[in-house]
Coordinates of C-alpha atoms in Angstrom, one line a residue:
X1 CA 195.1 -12.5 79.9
X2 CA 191.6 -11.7 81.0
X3 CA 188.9 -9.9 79.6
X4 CA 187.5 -6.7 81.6
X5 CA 184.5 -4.2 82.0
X6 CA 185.1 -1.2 80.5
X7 CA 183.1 1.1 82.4
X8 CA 184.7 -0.2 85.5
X9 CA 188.3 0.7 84.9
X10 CA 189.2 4.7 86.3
X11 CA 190.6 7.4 84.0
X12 CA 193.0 9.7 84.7
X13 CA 190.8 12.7 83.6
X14 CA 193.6 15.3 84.0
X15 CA 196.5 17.2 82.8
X16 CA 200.0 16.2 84.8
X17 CA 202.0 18.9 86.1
X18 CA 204.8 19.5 88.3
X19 CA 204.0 16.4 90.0
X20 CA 200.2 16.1 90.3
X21 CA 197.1 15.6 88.5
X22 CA 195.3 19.4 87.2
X23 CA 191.9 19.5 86.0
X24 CA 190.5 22.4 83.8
X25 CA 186.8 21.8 82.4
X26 CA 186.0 19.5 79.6
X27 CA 186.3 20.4 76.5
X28 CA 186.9 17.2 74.2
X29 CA 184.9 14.1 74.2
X30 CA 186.8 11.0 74.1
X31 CA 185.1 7.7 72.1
X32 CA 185.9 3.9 72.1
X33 CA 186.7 2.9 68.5
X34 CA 185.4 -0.2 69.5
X35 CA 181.5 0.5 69.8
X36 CA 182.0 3.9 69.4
X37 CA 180.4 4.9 72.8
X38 CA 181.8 8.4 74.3
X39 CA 183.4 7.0 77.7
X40 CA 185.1 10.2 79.2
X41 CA 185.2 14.2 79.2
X42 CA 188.6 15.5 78.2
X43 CA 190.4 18.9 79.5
X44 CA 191.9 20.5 76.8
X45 CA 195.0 22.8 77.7
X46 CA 195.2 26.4 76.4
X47 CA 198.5 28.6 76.0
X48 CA 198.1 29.4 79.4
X49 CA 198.2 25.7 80.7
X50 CA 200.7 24.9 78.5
X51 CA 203.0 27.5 79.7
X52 CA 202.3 26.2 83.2
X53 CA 203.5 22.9 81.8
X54 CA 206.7 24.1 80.2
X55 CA 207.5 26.5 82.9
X56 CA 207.4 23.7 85.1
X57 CA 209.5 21.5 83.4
X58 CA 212.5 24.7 82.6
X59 CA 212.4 25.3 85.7
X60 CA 213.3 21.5 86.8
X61 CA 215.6 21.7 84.6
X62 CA 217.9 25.4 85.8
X63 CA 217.3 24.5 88.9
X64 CA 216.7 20.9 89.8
X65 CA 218.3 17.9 90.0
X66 CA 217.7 15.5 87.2
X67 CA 220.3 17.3 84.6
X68 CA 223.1 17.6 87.3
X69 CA 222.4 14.1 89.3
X70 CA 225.0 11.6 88.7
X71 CA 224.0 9.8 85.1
X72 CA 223.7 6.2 87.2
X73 CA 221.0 7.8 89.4
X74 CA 219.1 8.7 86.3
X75 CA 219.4 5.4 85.5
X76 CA 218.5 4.2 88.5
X77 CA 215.0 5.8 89.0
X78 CA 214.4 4.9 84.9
X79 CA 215.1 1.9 86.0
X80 CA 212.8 1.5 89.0
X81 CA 210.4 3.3 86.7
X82 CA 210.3 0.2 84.4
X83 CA 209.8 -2.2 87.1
X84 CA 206.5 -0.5 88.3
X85 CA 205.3 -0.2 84.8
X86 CA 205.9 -3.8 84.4
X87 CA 204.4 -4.4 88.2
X88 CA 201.2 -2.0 86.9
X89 CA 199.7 -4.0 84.1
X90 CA 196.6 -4.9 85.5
X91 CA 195.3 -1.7 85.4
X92 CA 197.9 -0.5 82.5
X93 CA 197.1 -2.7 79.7
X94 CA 193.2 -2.2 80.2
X95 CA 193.6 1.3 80.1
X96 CA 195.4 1.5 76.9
X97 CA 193.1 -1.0 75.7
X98 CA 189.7 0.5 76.7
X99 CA 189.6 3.4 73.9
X100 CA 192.6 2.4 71.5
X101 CA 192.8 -0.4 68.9
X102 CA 195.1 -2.4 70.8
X103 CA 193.4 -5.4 71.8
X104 CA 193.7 -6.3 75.5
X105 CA 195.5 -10.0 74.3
X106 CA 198.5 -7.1 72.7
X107 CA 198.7 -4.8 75.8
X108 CA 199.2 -7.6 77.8
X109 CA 201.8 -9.3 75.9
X110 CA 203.6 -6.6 73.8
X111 CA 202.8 -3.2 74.9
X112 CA 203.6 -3.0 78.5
X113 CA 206.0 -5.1 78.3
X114 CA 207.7 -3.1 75.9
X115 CA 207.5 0.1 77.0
X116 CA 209.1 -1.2 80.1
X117 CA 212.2 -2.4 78.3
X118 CA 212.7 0.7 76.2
X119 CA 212.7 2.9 79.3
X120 CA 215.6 0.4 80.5
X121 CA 217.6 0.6 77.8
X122 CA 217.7 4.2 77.5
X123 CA 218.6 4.9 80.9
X124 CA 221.5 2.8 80.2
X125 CA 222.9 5.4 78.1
X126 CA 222.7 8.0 80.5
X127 CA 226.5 7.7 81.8
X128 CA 227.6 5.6 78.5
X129 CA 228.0 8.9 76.9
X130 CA 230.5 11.9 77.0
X131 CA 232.5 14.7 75.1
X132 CA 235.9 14.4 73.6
X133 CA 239.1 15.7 73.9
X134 CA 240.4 17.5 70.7
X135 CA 243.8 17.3 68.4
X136 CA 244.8 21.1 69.4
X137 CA 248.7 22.5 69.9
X138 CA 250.4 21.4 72.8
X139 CA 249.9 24.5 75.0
X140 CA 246.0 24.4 74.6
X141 CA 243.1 22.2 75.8
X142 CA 240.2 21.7 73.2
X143 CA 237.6 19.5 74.1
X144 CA 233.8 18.7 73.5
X145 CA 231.2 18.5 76.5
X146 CA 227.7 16.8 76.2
X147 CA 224.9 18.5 77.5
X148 CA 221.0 18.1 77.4
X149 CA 218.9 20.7 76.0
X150 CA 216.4 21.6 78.0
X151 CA 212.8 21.3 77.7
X152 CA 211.7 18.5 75.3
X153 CA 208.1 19.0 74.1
X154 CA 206.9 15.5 72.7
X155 CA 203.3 14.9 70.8
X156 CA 202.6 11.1 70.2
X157 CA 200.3 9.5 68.3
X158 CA 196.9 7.4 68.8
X159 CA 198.0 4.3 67.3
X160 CA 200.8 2.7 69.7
X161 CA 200.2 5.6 72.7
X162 CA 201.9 3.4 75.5
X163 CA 205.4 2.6 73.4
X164 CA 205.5 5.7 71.3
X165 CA 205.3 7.5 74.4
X166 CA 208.4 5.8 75.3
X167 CA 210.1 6.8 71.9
X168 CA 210.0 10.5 72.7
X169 CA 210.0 10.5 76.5
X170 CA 212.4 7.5 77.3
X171 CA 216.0 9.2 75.5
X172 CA 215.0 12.7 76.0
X173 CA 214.8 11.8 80.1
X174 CA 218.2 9.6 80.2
X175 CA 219.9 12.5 79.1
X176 CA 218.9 14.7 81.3
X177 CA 216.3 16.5 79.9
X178 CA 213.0 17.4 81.4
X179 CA 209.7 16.6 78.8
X180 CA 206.4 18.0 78.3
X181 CA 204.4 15.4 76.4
X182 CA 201.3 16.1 74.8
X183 CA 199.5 12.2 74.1
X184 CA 196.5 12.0 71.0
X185 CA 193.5 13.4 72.6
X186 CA 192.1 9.6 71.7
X187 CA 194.5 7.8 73.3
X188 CA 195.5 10.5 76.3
X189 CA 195.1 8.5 79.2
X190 CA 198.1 5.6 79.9
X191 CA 200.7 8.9 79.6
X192 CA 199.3 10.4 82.6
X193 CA 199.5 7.4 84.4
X194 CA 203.2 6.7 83.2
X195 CA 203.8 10.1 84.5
X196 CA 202.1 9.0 87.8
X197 CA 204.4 5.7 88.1
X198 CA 207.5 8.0 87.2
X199 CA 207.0 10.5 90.2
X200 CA 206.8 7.0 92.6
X201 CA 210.1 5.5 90.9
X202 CA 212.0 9.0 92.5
X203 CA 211.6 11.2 89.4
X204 CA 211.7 14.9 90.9
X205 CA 208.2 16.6 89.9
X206 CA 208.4 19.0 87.2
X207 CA 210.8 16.4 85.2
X208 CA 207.8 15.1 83.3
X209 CA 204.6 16.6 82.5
X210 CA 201.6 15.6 80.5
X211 CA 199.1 18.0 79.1
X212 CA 195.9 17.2 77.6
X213 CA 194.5 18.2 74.2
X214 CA 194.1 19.0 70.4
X215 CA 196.8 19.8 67.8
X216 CA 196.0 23.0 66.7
X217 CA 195.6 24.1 70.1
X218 CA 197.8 22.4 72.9
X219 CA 200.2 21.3 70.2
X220 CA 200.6 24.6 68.8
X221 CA 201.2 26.1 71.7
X222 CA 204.0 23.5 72.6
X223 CA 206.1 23.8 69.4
X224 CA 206.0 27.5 70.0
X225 CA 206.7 28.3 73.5
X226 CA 210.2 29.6 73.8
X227 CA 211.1 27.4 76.6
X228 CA 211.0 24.6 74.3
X229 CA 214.4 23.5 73.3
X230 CA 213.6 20.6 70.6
X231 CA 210.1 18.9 69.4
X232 CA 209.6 15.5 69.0
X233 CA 206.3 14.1 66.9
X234 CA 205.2 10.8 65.6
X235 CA 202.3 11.7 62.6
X236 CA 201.0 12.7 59.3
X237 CA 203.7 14.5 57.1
X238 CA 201.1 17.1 56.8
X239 CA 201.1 18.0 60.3
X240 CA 204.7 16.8 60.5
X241 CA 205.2 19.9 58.4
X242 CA 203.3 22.5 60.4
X243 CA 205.1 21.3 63.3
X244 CA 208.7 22.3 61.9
X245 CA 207.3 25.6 60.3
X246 CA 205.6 26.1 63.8
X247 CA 209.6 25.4 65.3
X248 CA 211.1 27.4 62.4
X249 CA 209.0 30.2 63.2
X250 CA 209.8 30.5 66.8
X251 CA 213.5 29.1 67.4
X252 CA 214.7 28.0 64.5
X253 CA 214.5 24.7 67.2
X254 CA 215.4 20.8 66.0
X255 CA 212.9 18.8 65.9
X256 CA 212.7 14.8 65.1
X257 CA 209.5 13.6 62.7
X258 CA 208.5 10.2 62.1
X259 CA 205.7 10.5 59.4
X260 CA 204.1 8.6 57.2
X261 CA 204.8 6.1 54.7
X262 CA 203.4 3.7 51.9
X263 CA 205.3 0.6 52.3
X264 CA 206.6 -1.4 49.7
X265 CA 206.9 -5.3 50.2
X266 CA 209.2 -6.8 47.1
X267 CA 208.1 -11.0 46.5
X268 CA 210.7 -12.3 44.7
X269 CA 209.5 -15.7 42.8
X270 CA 212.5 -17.6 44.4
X271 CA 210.7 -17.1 48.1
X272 CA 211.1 -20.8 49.2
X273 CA 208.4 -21.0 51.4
X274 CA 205.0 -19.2 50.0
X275 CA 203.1 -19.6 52.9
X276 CA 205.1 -18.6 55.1
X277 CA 205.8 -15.3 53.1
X278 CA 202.0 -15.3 52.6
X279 CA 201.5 -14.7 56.7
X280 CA 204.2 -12.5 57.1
X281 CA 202.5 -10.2 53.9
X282 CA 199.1 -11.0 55.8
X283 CA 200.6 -9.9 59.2
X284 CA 202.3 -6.7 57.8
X285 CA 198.9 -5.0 57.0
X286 CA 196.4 -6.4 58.9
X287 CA 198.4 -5.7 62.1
X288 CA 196.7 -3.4 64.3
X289 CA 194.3 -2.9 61.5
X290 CA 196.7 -1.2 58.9
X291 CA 197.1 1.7 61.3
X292 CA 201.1 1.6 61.7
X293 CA 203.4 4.0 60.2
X294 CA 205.3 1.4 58.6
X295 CA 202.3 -0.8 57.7
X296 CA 203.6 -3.3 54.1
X297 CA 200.4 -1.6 52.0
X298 CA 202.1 -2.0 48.6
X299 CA 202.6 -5.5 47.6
X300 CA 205.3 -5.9 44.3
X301 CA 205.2 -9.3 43.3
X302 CA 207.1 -11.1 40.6
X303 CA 204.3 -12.0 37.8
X304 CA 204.2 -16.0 38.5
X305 CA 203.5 -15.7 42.2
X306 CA 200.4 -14.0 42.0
X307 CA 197.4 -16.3 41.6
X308 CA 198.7 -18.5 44.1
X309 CA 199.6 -15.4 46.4
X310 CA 196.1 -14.2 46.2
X311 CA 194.5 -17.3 47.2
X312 CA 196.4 -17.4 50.8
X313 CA 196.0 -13.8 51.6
X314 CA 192.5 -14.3 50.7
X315 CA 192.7 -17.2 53.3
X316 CA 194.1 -15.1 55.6
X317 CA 192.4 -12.0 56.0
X318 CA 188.7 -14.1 55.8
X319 CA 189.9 -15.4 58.7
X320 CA 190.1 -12.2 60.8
X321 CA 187.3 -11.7 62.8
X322 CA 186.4 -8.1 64.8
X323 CA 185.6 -7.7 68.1
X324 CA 186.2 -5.4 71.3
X325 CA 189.7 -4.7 72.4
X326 CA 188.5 -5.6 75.9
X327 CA 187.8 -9.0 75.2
X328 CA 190.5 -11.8 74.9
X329 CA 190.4 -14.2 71.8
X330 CA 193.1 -12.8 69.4
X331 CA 190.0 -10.0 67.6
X332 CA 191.1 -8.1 64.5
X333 CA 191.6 -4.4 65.7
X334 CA 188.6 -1.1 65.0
X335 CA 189.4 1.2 63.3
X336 CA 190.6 4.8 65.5
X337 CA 187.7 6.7 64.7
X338 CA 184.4 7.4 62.7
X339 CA 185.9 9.9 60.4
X340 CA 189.0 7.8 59.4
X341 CA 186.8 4.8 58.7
X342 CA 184.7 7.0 56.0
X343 CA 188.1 8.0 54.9
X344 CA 189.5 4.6 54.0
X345 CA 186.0 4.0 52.6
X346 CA 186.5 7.2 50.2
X347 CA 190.1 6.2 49.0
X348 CA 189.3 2.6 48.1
X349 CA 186.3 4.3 46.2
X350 CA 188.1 6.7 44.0
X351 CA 190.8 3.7 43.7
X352 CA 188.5 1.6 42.4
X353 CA 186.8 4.6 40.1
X354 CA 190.2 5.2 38.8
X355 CA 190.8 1.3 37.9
X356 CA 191.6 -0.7 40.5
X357 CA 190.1 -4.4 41.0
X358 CA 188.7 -5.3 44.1
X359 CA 190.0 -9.1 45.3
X360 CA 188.3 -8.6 48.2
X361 CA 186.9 -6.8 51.5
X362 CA 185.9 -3.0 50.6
X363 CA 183.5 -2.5 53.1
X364 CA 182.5 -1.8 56.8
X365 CA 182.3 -5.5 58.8
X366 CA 178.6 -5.5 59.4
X367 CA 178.1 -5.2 62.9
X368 CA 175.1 -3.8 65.4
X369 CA 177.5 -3.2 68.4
X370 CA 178.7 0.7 66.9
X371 CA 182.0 -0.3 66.4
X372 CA 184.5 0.8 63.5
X373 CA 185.6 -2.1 61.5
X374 CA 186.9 -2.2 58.1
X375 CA 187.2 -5.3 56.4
X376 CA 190.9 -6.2 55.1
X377 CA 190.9 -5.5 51.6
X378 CA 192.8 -6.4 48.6
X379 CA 193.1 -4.0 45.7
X380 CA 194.8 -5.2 42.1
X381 CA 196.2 -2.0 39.9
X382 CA 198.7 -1.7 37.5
X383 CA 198.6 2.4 37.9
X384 CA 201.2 3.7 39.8
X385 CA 199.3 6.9 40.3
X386 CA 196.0 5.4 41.7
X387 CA 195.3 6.3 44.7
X388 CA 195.4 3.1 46.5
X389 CA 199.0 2.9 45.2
X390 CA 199.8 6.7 46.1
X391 CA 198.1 7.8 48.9
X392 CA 198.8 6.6 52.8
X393 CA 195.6 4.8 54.0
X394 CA 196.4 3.9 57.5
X395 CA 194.1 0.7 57.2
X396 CA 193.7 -2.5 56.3
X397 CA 194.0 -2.2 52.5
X398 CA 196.7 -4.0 50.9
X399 CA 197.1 -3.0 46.7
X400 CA 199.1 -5.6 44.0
X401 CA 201.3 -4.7 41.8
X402 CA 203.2 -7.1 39.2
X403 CA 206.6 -6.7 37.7
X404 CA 208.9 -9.4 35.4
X405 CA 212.5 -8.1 36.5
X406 CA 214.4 -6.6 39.6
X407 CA 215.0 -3.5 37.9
X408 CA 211.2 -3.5 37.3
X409 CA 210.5 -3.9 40.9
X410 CA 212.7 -1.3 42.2
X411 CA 211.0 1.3 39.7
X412 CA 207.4 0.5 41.3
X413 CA 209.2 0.7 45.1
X414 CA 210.2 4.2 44.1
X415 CA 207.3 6.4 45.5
X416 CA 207.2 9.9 44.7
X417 CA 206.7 11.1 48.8
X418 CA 207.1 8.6 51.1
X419 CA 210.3 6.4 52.2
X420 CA 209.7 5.1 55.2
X421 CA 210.4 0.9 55.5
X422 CA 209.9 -1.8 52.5
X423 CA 210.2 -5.2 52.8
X424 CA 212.3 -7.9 50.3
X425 CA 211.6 -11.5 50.0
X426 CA 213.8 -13.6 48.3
X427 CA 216.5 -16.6 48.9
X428 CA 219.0 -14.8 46.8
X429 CA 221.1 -13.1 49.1
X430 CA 223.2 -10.8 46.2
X431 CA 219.6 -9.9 45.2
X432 CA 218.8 -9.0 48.7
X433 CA 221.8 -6.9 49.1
X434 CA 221.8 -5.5 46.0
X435 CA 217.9 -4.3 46.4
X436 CA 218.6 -3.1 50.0
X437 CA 220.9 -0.6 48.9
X438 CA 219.0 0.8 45.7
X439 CA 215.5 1.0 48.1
X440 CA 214.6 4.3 49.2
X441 CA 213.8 3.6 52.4
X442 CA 214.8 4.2 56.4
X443 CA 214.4 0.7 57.2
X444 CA 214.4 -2.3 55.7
X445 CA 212.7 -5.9 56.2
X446 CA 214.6 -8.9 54.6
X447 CA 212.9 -12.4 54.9
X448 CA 210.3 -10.7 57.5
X449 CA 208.5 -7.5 58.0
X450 CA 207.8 -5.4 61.2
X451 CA 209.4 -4.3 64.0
X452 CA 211.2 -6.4 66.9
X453 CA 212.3 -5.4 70.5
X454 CA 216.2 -4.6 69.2
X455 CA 215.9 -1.2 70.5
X456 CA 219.3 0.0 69.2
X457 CA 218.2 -0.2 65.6
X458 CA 216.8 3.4 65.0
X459 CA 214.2 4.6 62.9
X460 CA 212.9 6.9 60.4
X461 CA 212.1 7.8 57.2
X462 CA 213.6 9.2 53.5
X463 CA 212.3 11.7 51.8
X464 CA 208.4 13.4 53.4
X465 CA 208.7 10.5 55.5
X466 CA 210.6 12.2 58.1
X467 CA 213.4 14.4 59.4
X468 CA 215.9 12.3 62.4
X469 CA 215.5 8.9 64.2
X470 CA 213.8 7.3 67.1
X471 CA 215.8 4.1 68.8
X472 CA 219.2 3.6 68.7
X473 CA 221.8 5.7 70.3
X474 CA 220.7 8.4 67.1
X475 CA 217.5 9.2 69.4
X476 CA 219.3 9.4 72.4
X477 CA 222.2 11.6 70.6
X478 CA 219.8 14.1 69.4
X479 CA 218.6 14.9 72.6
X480 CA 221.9 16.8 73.6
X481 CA 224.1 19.8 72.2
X482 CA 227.4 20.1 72.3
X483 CA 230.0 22.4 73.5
X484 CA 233.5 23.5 72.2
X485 CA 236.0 24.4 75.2
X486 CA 239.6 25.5 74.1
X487 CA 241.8 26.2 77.6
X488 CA 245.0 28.0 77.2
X489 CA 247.2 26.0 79.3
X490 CA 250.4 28.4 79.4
X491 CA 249.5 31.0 81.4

């Protein structure tokens, strides 16, 4: 897993339409969280470009192939698809490496590798799927036929842009859809060159198009464009929630949100192995520095455990050391940006105004290289309504809460907004089940906590946490519509 230059690796500079690279002039600067140098000059597309986008991809989709092609074709050209993504990594996993927070050691390992596999297993839904034939009297025909929507406009985020690009492109494709995808204008380059590898697997152009830009321009402009059958968006519930006006306003259209969450993790004192619980709790927020929707950032922890619980997070997260996502050695991940390292800094300040004890980090790692690092940080609170406790961080700050019962642990996993994943620890397996049910929650972690590669588990959230799923046959079902047919047979 080698380390690499980072001003020697090319960027794809450019929108991807109907095929080919576009250019318009620069408009957006695009940074490094890692030493915070500005590396590239970003196009950013306007209503018009969109509509060049969109256009292109509705009309690949009237008048093309790829929603009338035999479903195993699809699958075929996902498939080859995968195998250059997989073939491509030398220049893949440095790219989405060189101005993200995944460390070149990850994109190597996890994210290419990844992606690859969820772009396989969707297409192998593409002819596992079908209508139905109806219970109708026995002069009629009444049957339902599957059919993809149309054009699929998809915004993903900055923090995992090579796999969540997969989320929203991979089912929306295998159906037969075509997709406009509009990447994080600080993480926009790795979609154009998926785009890039798709066209060489055999995908017609037109079928998937990247555009370049902001959210209240380009992404505004995607949600509303009436050629836009469904949105797709990975995010903040705050912009989660402009999105579906923004689709309410213009369609009504369906979308599917993934937004934020405050995480619960539930440490029962019956855990039988403490350090090993300890890592996992460790691992769960200090993972791509905190900034994962999921991310364990509440710890509940029955009263007995805690001194000793402290003392080997402590351990752990003292051991994390920073460093450049281009260089191998295992480097605790910056922070995205400038502006969301002072706002980590400004919650754990009014948390700690408001009452909260500081165990440890709370500060900027002191470095001379420009890089934004935040130390992992460990916040004590008994007040449910601090905001450490309330409010989503996306960074490394982990807060401790105690409780004496299981009844008082469910109340403090009960969050007022969010219900995204929690986490249980425990060898009592009634207790687990009986805690699994009661959780508010979309997904939850028993014995372990995070994601694995079991793509047909879907995802999402309860409550402001989100609105549908990604994974699973759910994300692939919500990329079609169906239609009623009733056929008069006696005539």
């Amino acid at each position: 897993m080698p380390s690499f230059d980072p001003a020697r690796i090319a960027l794809p500079c450019a929108h991807f339409i109907q095929g080919q690279r576009v250019t318009d002039p620069s408009a957006l600067s695009v940074s490094r969280p890692s030493d915070g140098a500005v590396y590239a000059e970003l196009p950013m597309a306007d209503a018009n470009r969109v509509d060049d986008a969109v256009t292109s991809a509705h009309q690949a989709f009237v008048r093309g192939d790829w929603s009338r092609c035999a479903p195993r074709e699809r699958a075929r050209i996902m498939r080859r698809w995968a195998d250059l993504i997989e073939a491509d990594i030398d220049y893949l996993a440095p790219l989405e490496s060189l101005g993200s927070t995944r460390p070149i050691d990850q994109t190597r390992t996890w994210d290419v590798p990844y992606t690859a596999e969820g772009i396989r297993f969707f297409a192998e839904f593409a002819d596992k799927h079908g209508g139905e034939v109806a219970a109708t009297a026995h002069d009629h025909l009444g049957m339902q036929i599957a059919e993809p929507l149309g054009v699929v406009g998809a915004i993903a985020p900055w923090n995992f842009p090579l796999s969540m690009t997969c989320w929203k492109v991979a089912p929306a494709l295998a159906a037969g859809n075509t997709v406009v995808l509009k990447p994080s204008e600080m993480t926009p380059f790795t979609a154009v060159r998926l785009a890039e590898l798709a066209i060489k697997a055999g995908m017609p152009p037109g079928v998937f198009n990247v555009i370049q830009g902001n959210g209240p321009v380009t992404g505004d402009a995607l949600c509303r464009h009436p050629y836009v059958a469904k949105v797709t968006f990975t995010g903040s519930t705050v912009t989660g929630r402009t999105i579906m006006g923004a689709c309410a306003e213009t369609g009504p259209k369906p979308v599917t949100l993934e937004l934020g969450g405050k995480s619960p993790q539930l440490v029962f004192a019956d855990i039988p192995d403490i350090d090993r619980t300890a890592k996992t709790l460790a691992a769960a927020i200090t993972g791509n520095a905190g900034q994962v929707c999921v991310a364990g950032s509440r710890l509940l922890i029955q009263r007995e455990l805690l001194e000793p619980m402290i003392e080997r997070l402590s351990k752990h997260f003292n051991a994390l050391t920073p460093g450049p996502t281009w260089q191998t050695g295992g480097w605790f991940s910056p922070i995205i940006s400038a502006t969301q390292l002072t706002r980590i800094e400004s919650i754990v300040a009014r948390s700690r105004e408001a009452g909260a004890e500081l165990l440890g980090g709370g500060e900027r790692f002191e470095r001379n290289d420009g890089g934004h690092f935040y130390q992992p940080t460990l916040l004590h609170t008994n007040d449910r309504h601090n905001p450490a406790v309330e409010e989503e961080i996306f960074g490394p700050v982990l807060t401790i809460q105690t409780f004496e019962s299981e009844e008082e642990a469910l109340a403090l996993a009960e969050h007022d907004v969010y219900g995204l994943a929690a986490g249980i620890h425990t060898a009592d397996l009634g207790r687990a089940l009986r805690t699994v049910r009661r959780l508010s929650a979309g997904t939850v972690w028993v014995n372990r906590y995070g994601r694995s590669n079991d793509y047909i588990l879907p995802t999402g959230g309860y409550k402001r946490s989100g609105v549908g799923r990604d994974l699973g046959r759910a994300a692939f079902d919500a990329c079609l519509q169906h239609k009623s047919v009733l056929i008069d047979l006696d005539q």
